[in-house]
């Protein structure tokens, strides 16, 4: 009888070990699975973190797209962060510049990074930035405030059913983070 219980216990240990390894593997695979899911559904549009070359487009004056700007701070970022205008109407193919303002509210030097996101996600492929503070880390002296431009264009190839594009930036404090 005890031999039968020992076999059952061994089987249970092996099963639990397999379940633990499978759970770890699933957790490890979540990030790439999430990226694939976002690519398929168009959720959480990621914008390339490199400057696009300023090229000539044929400006579509018959069409307007509303671009909304959202600024937010990670809870660990002791900063002020705002945009000069929350919305702007643009003609696809025409370049625009909008100013953002950020300020270090601490008595110490600070390094911060802004992470952009475009919504709807499929519109990210048509939103081109030629200049953006999000391309590099921003270094702020104590209590330093700075105006930072974003120069962009909406590609005229944007499907006509997209009438509103939202560009959101979240600033993160990277001062004490190891690279």
PDB file of C-alpha atoms in Angstrom:
ATOM      1  CA  UNK A   1       0.000   0.000   0.000  1.00  0.00           C
ATOM      2  CA  UNK A   2       2.781   2.489   0.858  1.00  0.00           C
ATOM      3  CA  UNK A   3       4.460   1.748  -2.477  1.00  0.00           C
ATOM      4  CA  UNK A   4       1.254   2.763  -4.259  1.00  0.00           C
ATOM      5  CA  UNK A   5       1.114   6.033  -2.282  1.00  0.00           C
ATOM      6  CA  UNK A   6       4.777   6.714  -3.068  1.00  0.00           C
ATOM      7  CA  UNK A   7       4.087   6.309  -6.833  1.00  0.00           C
ATOM      8  CA  UNK A   8       1.126   8.679  -6.581  1.00  0.00           C
ATOM      9  CA  UNK A   9       3.216  11.242  -4.677  1.00  0.00           C
ATOM     10  CA  UNK A  10       6.007  11.016  -7.287  1.00  0.00           C
ATOM     11  CA  UNK A  11       3.476  11.475 -10.074  1.00  0.00           C
ATOM     12  CA  UNK A  12       2.014  14.494  -8.253  1.00  0.00           C
ATOM     13  CA  UNK A  13       5.487  16.059  -7.809  1.00  0.00           C
ATOM     14  CA  UNK A  14       6.298  15.568 -11.500  1.00  0.00           C
ATOM     15  CA  UNK A  15       2.932  17.022 -12.534  1.00  0.00           C
ATOM     16  CA  UNK A  16       3.377  20.066 -10.281  1.00  0.00           C
ATOM     17  CA  UNK A  17       6.908  20.601 -11.589  1.00  0.00           C
ATOM     18  CA  UNK A  18       5.636  20.441 -15.184  1.00  0.00           C
ATOM     19  CA  UNK A  19       2.837  22.927 -14.350  1.00  0.00           C
ATOM     20  CA  UNK A  20       5.353  25.328 -12.749  1.00  0.00           C
ATOM     21  CA  UNK A  21       7.670  25.159 -15.797  1.00  0.00           C
ATOM     22  CA  UNK A  22       4.708  25.656 -18.157  1.00  0.00           C
ATOM     23  CA  UNK A  23       3.523  28.704 -16.168  1.00  0.00           C
ATOM     24  CA  UNK A  24       7.016  30.227 -16.264  1.00  0.00           C
ATOM     25  CA  UNK A  25       7.228  29.633 -20.027  1.00  0.00           C
ATOM     26  CA  UNK A  26       3.815  31.192 -20.595  1.00  0.00           C
ATOM     27  CA  UNK A  27       4.757  34.241 -18.513  1.00  0.00           C
ATOM     28  CA  UNK A  28       8.021  34.589 -20.438  1.00  0.00           C
ATOM     29  CA  UNK A  29       6.148  34.413 -23.769  1.00  0.00           C
ATOM     30  CA  UNK A  30       3.525  37.038 -22.832  1.00  0.00           C
ATOM     31  CA  UNK A  31       5.516  40.048 -24.060  1.00  0.00           C
ATOM     32  CA  UNK A  32       6.086  38.749 -27.608  1.00  0.00           C
ATOM     33  CA  UNK A  33       2.521  37.411 -27.700  1.00  0.00           C
ATOM     34  CA  UNK A  34       1.223  40.828 -26.633  1.00  0.00           C
ATOM     35  CA  UNK A  35       3.263  42.518 -29.389  1.00  0.00           C
ATOM     36  CA  UNK A  36       1.809  40.139 -31.988  1.00  0.00           C
ATOM     37  CA  UNK A  37      -1.691  40.713 -30.620  1.00  0.00           C
ATOM     38  CA  UNK A  38      -1.200  44.507 -30.820  1.00  0.00           C
ATOM     39  CA  UNK A  39       0.104  44.268 -34.386  1.00  0.00           C
ATOM     40  CA  UNK A  40      -2.898  42.200 -35.461  1.00  0.00           C
ATOM     41  CA  UNK A  41      -5.554  44.287 -33.714  1.00  0.00           C
ATOM     42  CA  UNK A  42      -3.957  47.726 -34.073  1.00  0.00           C
ATOM     43  CA  UNK A  43      -4.076  48.373 -30.337  1.00  0.00           C
ATOM     44  CA  UNK A  44      -1.316  50.387 -28.631  1.00  0.00           C
ATOM     45  CA  UNK A  45       0.213  51.916 -31.735  1.00  0.00           C
ATOM     46  CA  UNK A  46       3.936  52.242 -31.353  1.00  0.00           C
ATOM     47  CA  UNK A  47       5.745  55.029 -33.118  1.00  0.00           C
ATOM     48  CA  UNK A  48       9.241  54.523 -34.446  1.00  0.00           C
ATOM     49  CA  UNK A  49      11.804  56.085 -32.107  1.00  0.00           C
ATOM     50  CA  UNK A  50      13.849  57.463 -34.978  1.00  0.00           C
ATOM     51  CA  UNK A  51      13.384  60.608 -37.007  1.00  0.00           C
ATOM     52  CA  UNK A  52      11.693  60.240 -40.348  1.00  0.00           C
ATOM     53  CA  UNK A  53      13.210  62.153 -43.233  1.00  0.00           C
ATOM     54  CA  UNK A  54      11.241  65.202 -44.203  1.00  0.00           C
ATOM     55  CA  UNK A  55       9.900  64.348 -47.631  1.00  0.00           C
ATOM     56  CA  UNK A  56       7.471  66.148 -49.877  1.00  0.00           C
ATOM     57  CA  UNK A  57       3.897  64.941 -49.861  1.00  0.00           C
ATOM     58  CA  UNK A  58       1.023  66.241 -51.901  1.00  0.00           C
ATOM     59  CA  UNK A  59      -1.008  68.162 -49.330  1.00  0.00           C
ATOM     60  CA  UNK A  60      -4.663  67.102 -49.247  1.00  0.00           C
ATOM     61  CA  UNK A  61      -6.481  70.381 -48.574  1.00  0.00           C
ATOM     62  CA  UNK A  62      -9.872  68.688 -48.998  1.00  0.00           C
ATOM     63  CA  UNK A  63      -9.387  66.605 -45.882  1.00  0.00           C
ATOM     64  CA  UNK A  64      -8.828  67.399 -42.214  1.00  0.00           C
ATOM     65  CA  UNK A  65      -7.629  65.047 -39.504  1.00  0.00           C
ATOM     66  CA  UNK A  66      -7.839  66.013 -35.839  1.00  0.00           C
ATOM     67  CA  UNK A  67      -4.659  65.213 -33.910  1.00  0.00           C
ATOM     68  CA  UNK A  68      -5.092  65.056 -30.142  1.00  0.00           C
ATOM     69  CA  UNK A  69      -2.149  65.339 -27.756  1.00  0.00           C
ATOM     70  CA  UNK A  70      -2.112  63.716 -24.329  1.00  0.00           C
ATOM     71  CA  UNK A  71       0.653  64.197 -21.773  1.00  0.00           C
ATOM     72  CA  UNK A  72       1.123  62.066 -18.691  1.00  0.00           C
ATOM     73  CA  UNK A  73       3.775  61.323 -16.122  1.00  0.00           C
ATOM     74  CA  UNK A  74       4.800  58.032 -14.671  1.00  0.00           C
ATOM     75  CA  UNK A  75       4.125  58.215 -10.947  1.00  0.00           C
ATOM     76  CA  UNK A  76       7.862  58.191 -10.259  1.00  0.00           C
ATOM     77  CA  UNK A  77       8.542  61.219 -12.506  1.00  0.00           C
ATOM     78  CA  UNK A  78       8.668  64.396 -10.370  1.00  0.00           C
ATOM     79  CA  UNK A  79       8.003  66.728 -13.286  1.00  0.00           C
ATOM     80  CA  UNK A  80       5.551  69.070 -14.911  1.00  0.00           C
ATOM     81  CA  UNK A  81       4.598  68.086 -18.453  1.00  0.00           C
ATOM     82  CA  UNK A  82       2.141  69.790 -20.791  1.00  0.00           C
ATOM     83  CA  UNK A  83       1.416  70.626 -24.412  1.00  0.00           C
ATOM     84  CA  UNK A  84       0.638  74.057 -25.873  1.00  0.00           C
ATOM     85  CA  UNK A  85      -2.588  72.800 -27.520  1.00  0.00           C
ATOM     86  CA  UNK A  86      -4.576  69.656 -26.815  1.00  0.00           C
ATOM     87  CA  UNK A  87      -5.881  69.326 -30.382  1.00  0.00           C
ATOM     88  CA  UNK A  88      -4.971  70.567 -33.815  1.00  0.00           C
ATOM     89  CA  UNK A  89      -6.665  70.070 -37.178  1.00  0.00           C
ATOM     90  CA  UNK A  90      -4.194  69.092 -39.878  1.00  0.00           C
ATOM     91  CA  UNK A  91      -4.238  68.494 -43.606  1.00  0.00           C
ATOM     92  CA  UNK A  92      -2.552  65.213 -44.523  1.00  0.00           C
ATOM     93  CA  UNK A  93       0.761  65.865 -46.250  1.00  0.00           C
ATOM     94  CA  UNK A  94       1.437  69.206 -44.529  1.00  0.00           C
ATOM     95  CA  UNK A  95       4.076  69.490 -41.794  1.00  0.00           C
ATOM     96  CA  UNK A  96       3.190  70.909 -38.383  1.00  0.00           C
ATOM     97  CA  UNK A  97       5.157  71.765 -35.250  1.00  0.00           C
ATOM     98  CA  UNK A  98       3.680  71.629 -31.756  1.00  0.00           C
ATOM     99  CA  UNK A  99       5.453  72.644 -28.543  1.00  0.00           C
ATOM    100  CA  UNK A 100       5.595  70.588 -25.353  1.00  0.00           C
ATOM    101  CA  UNK A 101       6.838  71.865 -22.002  1.00  0.00           C
ATOM    102  CA  UNK A 102       8.589  69.815 -19.304  1.00  0.00           C
ATOM    103  CA  UNK A 103      10.077  70.902 -16.003  1.00  0.00           C
ATOM    104  CA  UNK A 104      12.158  69.119 -13.384  1.00  0.00           C
ATOM    105  CA  UNK A 105      10.507  69.835 -10.010  1.00  0.00           C
ATOM    106  CA  UNK A 106      13.385  68.490  -7.910  1.00  0.00           C
ATOM    107  CA  UNK A 107      16.580  69.920  -6.462  1.00  0.00           C
ATOM    108  CA  UNK A 108      18.641  67.296  -8.303  1.00  0.00           C
ATOM    109  CA  UNK A 109      19.717  66.750 -11.871  1.00  0.00           C
ATOM    110  CA  UNK A 110      17.325  64.437 -13.667  1.00  0.00           C
ATOM    111  CA  UNK A 111      17.263  62.209 -16.744  1.00  0.00           C
ATOM    112  CA  UNK A 112      13.843  61.522 -18.265  1.00  0.00           C
ATOM    113  CA  UNK A 113      12.546  59.719 -21.338  1.00  0.00           C
ATOM    114  CA  UNK A 114       9.201  60.240 -23.073  1.00  0.00           C
ATOM    115  CA  UNK A 115       7.538  57.187 -24.577  1.00  0.00           C
ATOM    116  CA  UNK A 116       5.055  57.900 -27.399  1.00  0.00           C
ATOM    117  CA  UNK A 117       1.958  55.996 -28.393  1.00  0.00           C
ATOM    118  CA  UNK A 118      -0.451  56.564 -31.282  1.00  0.00           C
ATOM    119  CA  UNK A 119      -4.086  55.582 -31.261  1.00  0.00           C
ATOM    120  CA  UNK A 120      -5.709  54.028 -33.188  1.00  0.00           C
ATOM    121  CA  UNK A 121      -2.691  51.751 -33.516  1.00  0.00           C
ATOM    122  CA  UNK A 122      -3.042  51.249 -37.267  1.00  0.00           C
ATOM    123  CA  UNK A 123      -2.668  55.023 -37.753  1.00  0.00           C
ATOM    124  CA  UNK A 124       0.876  54.850 -36.325  1.00  0.00           C
ATOM    125  CA  UNK A 125       2.108  53.706 -39.737  1.00  0.00           C
ATOM    126  CA  UNK A 126       0.919  57.033 -41.232  1.00  0.00           C
ATOM    127  CA  UNK A 127       2.135  59.371 -38.491  1.00  0.00           C
ATOM    128  CA  UNK A 128       5.691  60.549 -39.219  1.00  0.00           C
ATOM    129  CA  UNK A 129       7.802  62.605 -36.809  1.00  0.00           C
ATOM    130  CA  UNK A 130      10.886  64.384 -38.127  1.00  0.00           C
ATOM    131  CA  UNK A 131      11.783  65.989 -34.794  1.00  0.00           C
ATOM    132  CA  UNK A 132      10.800  64.828 -31.320  1.00  0.00           C
ATOM    133  CA  UNK A 133      12.107  65.051 -27.760  1.00  0.00           C
ATOM    134  CA  UNK A 134      11.111  61.387 -27.426  1.00  0.00           C
ATOM    135  CA  UNK A 135      13.971  60.250 -29.672  1.00  0.00           C
ATOM    136  CA  UNK A 136      16.545  60.743 -26.881  1.00  0.00           C
ATOM    137  CA  UNK A 137      16.800  60.956 -23.122  1.00  0.00           C
ATOM    138  CA  UNK A 138      16.277  64.465 -21.788  1.00  0.00           C
ATOM    139  CA  UNK A 139      18.644  65.810 -19.124  1.00  0.00           C
ATOM    140  CA  UNK A 140      17.245  68.471 -16.804  1.00  0.00           C
ATOM    141  CA  UNK A 141      19.132  70.569 -14.266  1.00  0.00           C
ATOM    142  CA  UNK A 142      17.429  71.211 -10.912  1.00  0.00           C
ATOM    143  CA  UNK A 143      14.139  73.113 -11.490  1.00  0.00           C
ATOM    144  CA  UNK A 144      14.944  73.502 -15.197  1.00  0.00           C
ATOM    145  CA  UNK A 145      12.001  73.887 -17.548  1.00  0.00           C
ATOM    146  CA  UNK A 146      12.211  73.537 -21.297  1.00  0.00           C
ATOM    147  CA  UNK A 147      10.031  73.878 -24.386  1.00  0.00           C
ATOM    148  CA  UNK A 148      10.475  70.974 -26.774  1.00  0.00           C
ATOM    149  CA  UNK A 149       9.108  70.809 -30.325  1.00  0.00           C
ATOM    150  CA  UNK A 150       7.559  67.889 -32.161  1.00  0.00           C
ATOM    151  CA  UNK A 151       7.471  68.216 -35.939  1.00  0.00           C
ATOM    152  CA  UNK A 152       5.189  65.786 -37.710  1.00  0.00           C
ATOM    153  CA  UNK A 153       3.152  65.023 -40.795  1.00  0.00           C
ATOM    154  CA  UNK A 154       0.200  62.741 -41.373  1.00  0.00           C
ATOM    155  CA  UNK A 155       0.817  60.695 -44.515  1.00  0.00           C
ATOM    156  CA  UNK A 156      -1.909  61.410 -47.117  1.00  0.00           C
ATOM    157  CA  UNK A 157      -2.164  57.636 -47.630  1.00  0.00           C
ATOM    158  CA  UNK A 158      -3.941  57.440 -44.252  1.00  0.00           C
ATOM    159  CA  UNK A 159      -7.279  55.694 -44.896  1.00  0.00           C
ATOM    160  CA  UNK A 160     -10.158  58.167 -45.002  1.00  0.00           C
ATOM    161  CA  UNK A 161     -12.054  56.486 -42.163  1.00  0.00           C
ATOM    162  CA  UNK A 162      -9.419  57.798 -39.721  1.00  0.00           C
ATOM    163  CA  UNK A 163     -10.556  61.256 -38.661  1.00  0.00           C
ATOM    164  CA  UNK A 164      -8.936  61.471 -35.216  1.00  0.00           C
ATOM    165  CA  UNK A 165      -5.415  60.437 -34.238  1.00  0.00           C
ATOM    166  CA  UNK A 166      -4.248  60.610 -30.639  1.00  0.00           C
ATOM    167  CA  UNK A 167      -0.564  61.057 -29.835  1.00  0.00           C
ATOM    168  CA  UNK A 168       0.162  60.312 -26.182  1.00  0.00           C
ATOM    169  CA  UNK A 169       3.453  60.810 -24.360  1.00  0.00           C
ATOM    170  CA  UNK A 170       4.364  59.457 -20.948  1.00  0.00           C
ATOM    171  CA  UNK A 171       7.517  60.790 -19.284  1.00  0.00           C
ATOM    172  CA  UNK A 172       9.530  58.367 -17.137  1.00  0.00           C
ATOM    173  CA  UNK A 173      12.251  59.298 -14.647  1.00  0.00           C
ATOM    174  CA  UNK A 174      15.391  57.362 -15.633  1.00  0.00           C
ATOM    175  CA  UNK A 175      17.827  59.177 -13.338  1.00  0.00           C
ATOM    176  CA  UNK A 176      18.776  56.220 -11.150  1.00  0.00           C
ATOM    177  CA  UNK A 177      18.072  53.458 -13.668  1.00  0.00           C
ATOM    178  CA  UNK A 178      20.928  51.371 -15.020  1.00  0.00           C
ATOM    179  CA  UNK A 179      21.107  51.130 -18.808  1.00  0.00           C
TER     180      UNK A 179
END
